[in-house]
mmCIF file of C-alpha atoms and ligand atoms in Angstrom:
data_model
loop_
_atom_site.group_PDB
_atom_site.id
_atom_site.type_symbol
_atom_site.label_atom_id
_atom_site.label_comp_id
_atom_site.label_asym_id
_atom_site.label_seq_id
_atom_site.Cartn_x
_atom_site.Cartn_y
_atom_site.Cartn_z
ATOM 1 C CA MET A 294 68.568 20.045 -23.675
ATOM 2 C CA THR A 295 65.428 19.235 -21.715
ATOM 3 C CA ALA A 296 65.140 15.638 -20.652
ATOM 4 C CA LYS A 297 62.503 13.141 -21.653
ATOM 5 C CA ILE A 298 60.808 12.070 -18.446
ATOM 6 C CA ILE A 299 60.778 8.317 -17.985
ATOM 7 C CA ASP A 300 57.275 7.317 -16.920
ATOM 8 C CA GLY A 301 57.895 4.509 -14.456
ATOM 9 C CA LYS A 302 54.168 4.131 -13.815
ATOM 10 C CA GLN A 303 53.542 3.430 -17.479
ATOM 11 C CA VAL A 304 56.466 1.006 -17.849
ATOM 12 C CA ALA A 305 55.295 -0.772 -14.691
ATOM 13 C CA ALA A 306 51.703 -0.878 -15.979
ATOM 14 C CA ASP A 307 52.889 -2.446 -19.257
ATOM 15 C CA ILE A 308 54.810 -5.170 -17.413
ATOM 16 C CA ARG A 309 51.895 -5.776 -15.007
ATOM 17 C CA ALA A 310 49.449 -6.142 -17.908
ATOM 18 C CA GLU A 311 51.676 -8.888 -19.390
ATOM 19 C CA LEU A 312 51.968 -10.490 -15.956
ATOM 20 C CA LYS A 313 48.216 -10.412 -15.338
ATOM 21 C CA ASP A 314 47.682 -12.458 -18.494
ATOM 22 C CA GLU A 315 50.346 -14.895 -17.363
ATOM 23 C CA VAL A 316 48.754 -15.265 -13.896
ATOM 24 C CA ALA A 317 45.347 -15.884 -15.541
ATOM 25 C CA GLY A 318 46.941 -18.618 -17.683
ATOM 26 C CA LEU A 319 48.507 -20.218 -14.597
ATOM 27 C CA ALA A 320 45.150 -20.110 -12.755
ATOM 28 C CA LYS A 321 43.671 -22.277 -15.528
ATOM 29 C CA GLN A 322 46.313 -24.875 -14.641
ATOM 30 C CA GLY A 323 45.403 -24.592 -10.942
ATOM 31 C CA ILE A 324 48.501 -22.570 -10.066
ATOM 32 C CA VAL A 325 48.020 -19.462 -7.916
ATOM 33 C CA PRO A 326 51.263 -17.652 -7.027
ATOM 34 C CA GLY A 327 51.405 -16.599 -3.365
ATOM 35 C CA LEU A 328 53.355 -13.886 -1.554
ATOM 36 C CA GLY A 329 53.831 -13.852 2.218
ATOM 37 C CA VAL A 330 54.512 -10.376 3.566
ATOM 38 C CA ILE A 331 55.964 -9.620 6.996
ATOM 39 C CA LEU A 332 56.204 -6.140 8.463
ATOM 40 C CA VAL A 333 57.462 -5.525 11.990
ATOM 41 C CA GLY A 334 56.803 -2.215 13.744
ATOM 42 C CA ASP A 335 55.001 0.948 12.773
ATOM 43 C CA ASP A 336 57.218 2.849 10.349
ATOM 44 C CA PRO A 337 54.633 4.726 8.231
ATOM 45 C CA ALA A 338 56.651 4.549 4.995
ATOM 46 C CA SER A 339 57.050 0.764 5.387
ATOM 47 C CA HIS A 340 53.301 0.393 5.996
ATOM 48 C CA SER A 341 52.486 2.279 2.817
ATOM 49 C CA TYR A 342 55.019 0.235 0.774
ATOM 50 C CA VAL A 343 53.542 -3.020 2.089
ATOM 51 C CA THR A 344 49.993 -1.856 1.374
ATOM 52 C CA ALA A 345 51.046 -1.042 -2.204
ATOM 53 C CA LYS A 346 52.604 -4.515 -2.567
ATOM 54 C CA GLU A 347 49.391 -6.158 -1.372
ATOM 55 C CA ARG A 348 47.281 -4.065 -3.741
ATOM 56 C CA ALA A 349 49.516 -5.122 -6.621
ATOM 57 C CA CYS A 350 48.980 -8.796 -5.685
ATOM 58 C CA GLU A 351 45.227 -8.287 -5.615
ATOM 59 C CA GLU A 352 45.249 -6.493 -8.973
ATOM 60 C CA LEU A 353 47.177 -9.352 -10.623
ATOM 61 C CA GLY A 354 45.402 -12.309 -9.008
ATOM 62 C CA ILE A 355 48.314 -13.253 -6.740
ATOM 63 C CA TYR A 356 47.426 -14.659 -3.312
ATOM 64 C CA SER A 357 48.926 -12.572 -0.516
ATOM 65 C CA GLU A 358 49.222 -13.103 3.198
ATOM 66 C CA ASP A 359 49.657 -10.018 5.331
ATOM 67 C CA ASN A 360 51.516 -10.281 8.644
ATOM 68 C CA ARG A 361 51.910 -6.945 10.426
ATOM 69 C CA LEU A 362 53.608 -7.561 13.739
ATOM 70 C CA PRO A 363 54.168 -5.201 16.707
ATOM 71 C CA ALA A 364 57.582 -3.559 17.179
ATOM 72 C CA GLU A 365 58.137 -5.685 20.325
ATOM 73 C CA THR A 366 58.057 -8.946 18.329
ATOM 74 C CA THR A 367 61.045 -11.092 19.295
ATOM 75 C CA GLN A 368 63.642 -12.483 16.927
ATOM 76 C CA ASP A 369 62.455 -16.021 17.764
ATOM 77 C CA GLU A 370 58.843 -15.175 16.931
ATOM 78 C CA LEU A 371 59.877 -13.693 13.591
ATOM 79 C CA MET A 372 62.127 -16.650 12.765
ATOM 80 C CA ALA A 373 59.243 -19.013 13.574
ATOM 81 C CA LEU A 374 56.945 -17.153 11.176
ATOM 82 C CA VAL A 375 59.583 -17.246 8.417
ATOM 83 C CA GLY A 376 59.956 -20.992 9.035
ATOM 84 C CA LYS A 377 56.187 -21.471 8.783
ATOM 85 C CA MET A 378 56.096 -19.639 5.464
ATOM 86 C CA ASN A 379 59.087 -21.622 4.172
ATOM 87 C CA ALA A 380 56.994 -24.770 4.723
ATOM 88 C CA ASP A 381 53.702 -23.400 3.353
ATOM 89 C CA PRO A 382 53.085 -24.574 -0.227
ATOM 90 C CA ARG A 383 50.656 -21.667 -0.876
ATOM 91 C CA ILE A 384 53.539 -19.217 -0.389
ATOM 92 C CA ASN A 385 55.999 -18.914 -3.288
ATOM 93 C CA GLY A 386 57.658 -15.711 -2.170
ATOM 94 C CA ILE A 387 58.509 -14.291 1.257
ATOM 95 C CA LEU A 388 59.015 -10.592 1.756
ATOM 96 C CA VAL A 389 60.284 -9.248 5.067
ATOM 97 C CA GLN A 390 59.999 -5.485 4.819
ATOM 98 C CA LEU A 391 63.184 -3.665 5.791
ATOM 99 C CA PRO A 392 64.336 -1.978 7.910
ATOM 100 C CA LEU A 393 63.544 -4.224 10.869
ATOM 101 C CA PRO A 394 63.439 -2.729 14.394
ATOM 102 C CA LYS A 395 66.902 -2.153 15.885
ATOM 103 C CA HIS A 396 66.697 -5.072 18.355
ATOM 104 C CA MET A 397 66.453 -7.559 15.487
ATOM 105 C CA ASN A 398 69.230 -9.305 13.601
ATOM 106 C CA GLU A 399 68.351 -8.559 9.994
ATOM 107 C CA SER A 400 70.916 -10.908 8.465
ATOM 108 C CA GLU A 401 69.656 -13.872 10.470
ATOM 109 C CA VAL A 402 66.113 -13.215 9.255
ATOM 110 C CA LEU A 403 67.078 -12.813 5.594
ATOM 111 C CA PHE A 404 69.355 -15.866 5.727
ATOM 112 C CA GLY A 405 66.439 -17.842 7.241
ATOM 113 C CA ILE A 406 64.292 -17.452 4.131
ATOM 114 C CA ASP A 407 64.328 -20.471 1.821
ATOM 115 C CA PRO A 408 66.358 -19.268 -1.216
ATOM 116 C CA ALA A 409 63.662 -20.855 -3.438
ATOM 117 C CA LYS A 410 61.223 -18.272 -1.981
ATOM 118 C CA ASP A 411 63.656 -15.359 -1.807
ATOM 119 C CA VAL A 412 61.747 -13.059 -4.167
ATOM 120 C CA ASP A 413 63.564 -10.030 -2.693
ATOM 121 C CA GLY A 414 66.900 -11.505 -3.820
ATOM 122 C CA PHE A 415 68.577 -10.647 -0.505
ATOM 123 C CA HIS A 416 69.648 -14.153 0.589
ATOM 124 C CA PRO A 417 73.417 -14.726 0.177
ATOM 125 C CA VAL A 418 72.673 -17.672 -2.141
ATOM 126 C CA SER A 419 70.702 -15.333 -4.440
ATOM 127 C CA VAL A 420 73.342 -12.597 -4.187
ATOM 128 C CA GLY A 421 76.152 -15.074 -4.885
ATOM 129 C CA LYS A 422 74.377 -16.508 -7.932
ATOM 130 C CA MET A 423 73.786 -13.006 -9.280
ATOM 131 C CA VAL A 424 77.467 -12.097 -8.861
ATOM 132 C CA VAL A 425 78.661 -15.151 -10.792
ATOM 133 C CA GLY A 426 76.003 -14.610 -13.467
ATOM 134 C CA GLU A 427 73.755 -17.596 -12.700
ATOM 135 C CA GLU A 428 69.994 -17.399 -12.969
ATOM 136 C CA THR A 429 68.394 -16.345 -9.685
ATOM 137 C CA PHE A 430 65.905 -13.888 -8.196
ATOM 138 C CA LEU A 431 67.271 -10.381 -8.763
ATOM 139 C CA SER A 432 66.604 -7.739 -6.100
ATOM 140 C CA CYS A 433 63.554 -5.765 -7.057
ATOM 141 C CA THR A 434 64.778 -2.160 -7.070
ATOM 142 C CA PRO A 435 67.970 -2.685 -9.114
ATOM 143 C CA HIS A 436 66.098 -5.109 -11.389
ATOM 144 C CA GLY A 437 63.463 -2.382 -11.860
ATOM 145 C CA VAL A 438 66.167 0.171 -12.685
ATOM 146 C CA LEU A 439 67.598 -2.210 -15.290
ATOM 147 C CA HIS A 440 64.167 -2.647 -16.933
ATOM 148 C CA LEU A 441 63.535 1.105 -16.932
ATOM 149 C CA LEU A 442 66.823 1.624 -18.780
ATOM 150 C CA LEU A 443 66.123 -1.191 -21.242
ATOM 151 C CA ARG A 444 62.534 -0.161 -21.970
ATOM 152 C CA SER A 445 63.622 3.491 -22.391
ATOM 153 C CA GLY A 446 66.104 2.481 -25.088
ATOM 154 C CA VAL A 447 69.204 3.488 -23.112
ATOM 155 C CA THR A 448 72.405 1.788 -24.314
ATOM 156 C CA ILE A 449 73.988 0.020 -21.364
ATOM 157 C CA GLU A 450 76.805 -1.819 -23.142
ATOM 158 C CA GLY A 451 79.987 0.246 -23.116
ATOM 159 C CA SER A 452 78.366 3.078 -21.142
ATOM 160 C CA HIS A 453 79.914 4.511 -18.035
ATOM 161 C CA VAL A 454 77.389 4.042 -15.240
ATOM 162 C CA VAL A 455 78.053 5.966 -12.044
ATOM 163 C CA ILE A 456 76.077 4.734 -9.047
ATOM 164 C CA VAL A 457 75.962 6.965 -5.979
ATOM 165 C CA GLY A 458 75.204 4.742 -2.977
ATOM 166 C CA ARG A 459 76.522 1.308 -2.016
ATOM 167 C CA SER A 460 73.622 -0.254 -0.125
ATOM 168 C CA ASN A 461 72.959 -3.988 -0.213
ATOM 169 C CA ILE A 462 69.459 -3.217 -1.551
ATOM 170 C CA VAL A 463 70.391 -0.988 -4.500
ATOM 171 C CA GLY A 464 73.977 0.145 -5.159
ATOM 172 C CA LYS A 465 75.910 -3.103 -4.755
ATOM 173 C CA PRO A 466 73.481 -5.407 -6.611
ATOM 174 C CA LEU A 467 72.913 -2.888 -9.416
ATOM 175 C CA ALA A 468 76.663 -2.519 -9.967
ATOM 176 C CA ASN A 469 76.941 -6.291 -10.243
ATOM 177 C CA MET A 470 74.048 -6.607 -12.678
ATOM 178 C CA LEU A 471 75.364 -3.899 -15.004
ATOM 179 C CA VAL A 472 78.917 -5.213 -15.075
ATOM 180 C CA GLN A 473 77.853 -8.748 -16.081
ATOM 181 C CA LYS A 474 79.108 -10.056 -19.396
ATOM 182 C CA SER A 475 75.601 -10.245 -20.842
ATOM 183 C CA SER A 476 73.234 -8.543 -23.269
ATOM 184 C CA THR A 477 71.828 -6.417 -20.406
ATOM 185 C CA GLY A 478 75.238 -5.623 -18.904
ATOM 186 C CA ASN A 479 78.705 -4.891 -20.297
ATOM 187 C CA ALA A 480 78.768 -1.429 -18.699
ATOM 188 C CA THR A 481 81.749 0.212 -17.042
ATOM 189 C CA VAL A 482 80.587 0.856 -13.491
ATOM 190 C CA THR A 483 81.803 3.268 -10.835
ATOM 191 C CA VAL A 484 80.284 3.059 -7.346
ATOM 192 C CA CYS A 485 80.524 6.220 -5.228
ATOM 193 C CA HIS A 486 79.757 6.481 -1.519
ATOM 194 C CA THR A 487 80.174 8.615 1.575
ATOM 195 C CA ARG A 488 83.978 8.289 1.509
ATOM 196 C CA THR A 489 84.352 9.111 -2.183
ATOM 197 C CA LYS A 490 86.715 12.046 -2.751
ATOM 198 C CA ASP A 491 85.240 14.707 -5.055
ATOM 199 C CA LEU A 492 81.914 13.087 -5.892
ATOM 200 C CA ALA A 493 81.180 15.591 -8.674
ATOM 201 C CA GLU A 494 84.340 14.644 -10.555
ATOM 202 C CA HIS A 495 82.921 11.100 -10.876
ATOM 203 C CA THR A 496 79.277 11.993 -11.522
ATOM 204 C CA ARG A 497 80.274 14.379 -14.354
ATOM 205 C CA GLN A 498 81.752 11.407 -16.232
ATOM 206 C CA ALA A 499 78.517 9.414 -16.160
ATOM 207 C CA ASP A 500 76.605 8.436 -19.284
ATOM 208 C CA ILE A 501 74.074 6.892 -16.901
ATOM 209 C CA LEU A 502 73.837 8.255 -13.357
ATOM 210 C CA VAL A 503 71.985 6.383 -10.624
ATOM 211 C CA ALA A 504 71.372 8.166 -7.318
ATOM 212 C CA ALA A 505 70.506 5.910 -4.382
ATOM 213 C CA VAL A 506 71.558 7.643 -1.191
ATOM 214 C CA GLY A 507 68.348 8.829 0.475
ATOM 215 C CA ARG A 508 69.217 12.536 0.720
ATOM 216 C CA PRO A 509 67.478 15.307 -1.251
ATOM 217 C CA ASN A 510 69.535 17.447 -3.658
ATOM 218 C CA THR A 511 72.579 15.172 -3.539
ATOM 219 C CA ILE A 512 72.889 15.521 -7.324
ATOM 220 C CA THR A 513 72.774 19.086 -8.604
ATOM 221 C CA ALA A 514 72.988 20.363 -12.192
ATOM 222 C CA ASP A 515 76.695 21.240 -11.965
ATOM 223 C CA MET A 516 77.424 17.569 -11.164
ATOM 224 C CA VAL A 517 76.185 16.106 -14.474
ATOM 225 C CA GLN A 518 77.236 16.289 -18.103
ATOM 226 C CA ASP A 519 74.869 17.207 -20.940
ATOM 227 C CA GLY A 520 72.881 14.263 -22.258
ATOM 228 C CA VAL A 521 73.223 12.034 -19.185
ATOM 229 C CA ALA A 522 70.444 9.516 -18.393
ATOM 230 C CA VAL A 523 69.470 9.942 -14.724
ATOM 231 C CA ILE A 524 67.764 7.357 -12.553
ATOM 232 C CA ASP A 525 66.689 8.671 -9.164
ATOM 233 C CA VAL A 526 66.111 5.886 -6.645
ATOM 234 C CA GLY A 527 65.790 8.182 -3.600
ATOM 235 C CA VAL A 528 62.463 8.616 -1.835
ATOM 236 C CA ASN A 529 62.647 11.398 0.737
ATOM 237 C CA ARG A 530 59.898 13.173 2.654
ATOM 238 C CA VAL A 531 60.349 16.937 2.867
ATOM 239 C CA ASP A 532 58.065 19.234 4.868
ATOM 240 C CA ASP A 533 55.485 20.991 2.722
ATOM 241 C CA ALA A 534 52.755 22.982 4.454
ATOM 242 C CA THR A 535 50.833 23.313 1.162
ATOM 243 C CA LYS A 536 50.143 19.541 1.182
ATOM 244 C CA LYS A 537 47.336 18.069 3.244
ATOM 245 C CA ARG A 538 49.642 15.410 4.704
ATOM 246 C CA GLY A 539 52.302 18.058 5.528
ATOM 247 C CA TYR A 540 55.076 16.666 3.313
ATOM 248 C CA ARG A 541 55.929 15.830 -0.269
ATOM 249 C CA LEU A 542 58.169 13.170 -1.754
ATOM 250 C CA VAL A 543 61.383 14.084 -3.538
ATOM 251 C CA GLY A 544 64.305 12.046 -4.839
ATOM 252 C CA ASP A 545 68.049 12.486 -4.399
ATOM 253 C CA VAL A 546 68.358 14.591 -7.554
ATOM 254 C CA ASP A 547 67.553 18.285 -7.997
ATOM 255 C CA PHE A 548 64.990 17.289 -10.625
ATOM 256 C CA GLU A 549 64.033 20.735 -11.982
ATOM 257 C CA ALA A 550 67.622 21.809 -12.646
ATOM 258 C CA VAL A 551 69.075 18.452 -13.739
ATOM 259 C CA LYS A 552 66.265 17.786 -16.243
ATOM 260 C CA GLU A 553 67.515 20.808 -18.243
ATOM 261 C CA LYS A 554 70.821 19.004 -18.919
ATOM 262 C CA ALA A 555 69.850 15.332 -19.005
ATOM 263 C CA SER A 556 68.540 13.374 -21.994
ATOM 264 C CA LEU A 557 66.348 11.163 -19.804
ATOM 265 C CA ILE A 558 65.351 11.384 -16.145
ATOM 266 C CA THR A 559 63.030 9.566 -13.747
ATOM 267 C CA PRO A 560 60.685 11.587 -11.527
ATOM 268 C CA VAL A 561 59.950 10.954 -7.842
ATOM 269 C CA PRO A 562 57.301 9.784 -7.309
ATOM 270 C CA GLY A 563 56.383 7.865 -10.459
ATOM 271 C CA GLY A 564 59.834 6.677 -11.557
ATOM 272 C CA VAL A 565 61.605 3.747 -9.922
ATOM 273 C CA GLY A 566 58.998 3.179 -7.153
ATOM 274 C CA PRO A 567 56.313 1.470 -9.276
ATOM 275 C CA MET A 568 59.006 -0.694 -10.872
ATOM 276 C CA THR A 569 60.211 -2.107 -7.532
ATOM 277 C CA ILE A 570 56.787 -3.522 -6.716
ATOM 278 C CA THR A 571 56.341 -4.794 -10.255
ATOM 279 C CA MET A 572 59.603 -6.737 -10.165
ATOM 280 C CA LEU A 573 58.487 -8.296 -6.868
ATOM 281 C CA MET A 574 55.372 -9.536 -8.660
ATOM 282 C CA VAL A 575 57.511 -10.828 -11.563
ATOM 283 C CA ASN A 576 59.722 -12.769 -9.118
ATOM 284 C CA THR A 577 56.722 -14.201 -7.242
ATOM 285 C CA VAL A 578 55.154 -15.514 -10.451
ATOM 286 C CA GLU A 579 58.533 -16.923 -11.529
ATOM 287 C CA SER A 580 58.862 -18.692 -8.166
ATOM 288 C CA ALA A 581 55.395 -20.232 -8.510
ATOM 289 C CA LYS A 582 56.283 -21.514 -11.973
ATOM 290 C CA ARG A 583 59.517 -23.054 -10.692
ATOM 291 C CA ALA A 584 57.642 -24.682 -7.782
ATOM 292 C CA ALA A 585 55.192 -26.190 -10.295
ATOM 293 C CA GLY A 586 58.084 -27.432 -12.456
ATOM 294 C CA ILE A 587 57.282 -25.143 -15.371
ATOM 295 C CA GLY A 588 59.779 -22.325 -14.688
HETATM 296 N N1 GUN B 121 62.904 -1.688 2.136
HETATM 297 C C1 GUN B 121 63.247 -0.809 1.161
HETATM 298 N N2 GUN B 121 63.305 -1.430 -0.037
HETATM 299 C C2 GUN B 121 62.997 -2.719 0.193
HETATM 300 C C3 GUN B 121 62.900 -3.863 -0.666
HETATM 301 O O1 GUN B 121 63.122 -3.816 -1.877
HETATM 302 N N3 GUN B 121 62.540 -5.017 -0.056
HETATM 303 C C4 GUN B 121 62.306 -5.083 1.292
HETATM 304 N N4 GUN B 121 61.990 -6.267 1.796
HETATM 305 N N5 GUN B 121 62.408 -4.069 2.098
HETATM 306 C C5 GUN B 121 62.745 -2.881 1.548
#
């Protein structure tokens, strides 16, 4: 079997086209959704993610405010900026790009964001609501994975989903979303991590396999069963002298080999990545509607 390649760019473009119409409709009512972005330090990958988020805002007609701060920024200065954005009515969503520099207390920053503007879904109030199945902002990457599965026609209910990686950004929230008693959940979920004994024994049982560890070639062809649907969340830079920039991006999955056994697979780049930014836009528009009392 050779897998169908899930085109995340296309799925994201479809959702963004719907969203653009919605933003245009809101503009007629005088409502312009706004996203406040904060990036501390000079991590090149973070800078390119934030640039892509700002471009997406521009493309959709969402107001965005760019705050790129030096690595030496203090915790107090960052908290003050978050507080300012919490109080700013033009800002409906606040995004603090992670990771923060080592001297900063990430939890304090994320907990300082008004949950009503927590479009990343990282605040404990948002996480808690998600776990108990209440409506809230869902974290963008796992929410994007869910939409990719749904729009690709993958059956989630009753499927065995194996997630490799237990981060707060992807593995843990995705496991919670898929296990919910709901029309987009009802899966049986296994979460694997660095202390899992015999990873391959688990991954071979997956109907849907999600790799989110941040290490190339973590999932090889011998670790999957025929017909599996594979979602590769990893984004890793590997040296490549044939590229002008000296590297290329790969996921966590050995794409070329695994695609020969899978029924569906996402590429890197062009799979989950475009969905993450799109779900951030979806959450920002949703927040603006709630703030205007029409959500
Ligand atoms: N760093 C990696 N992924 C994310 C994300 O989804 N949101 C934020 N804020 N930072 C990230």
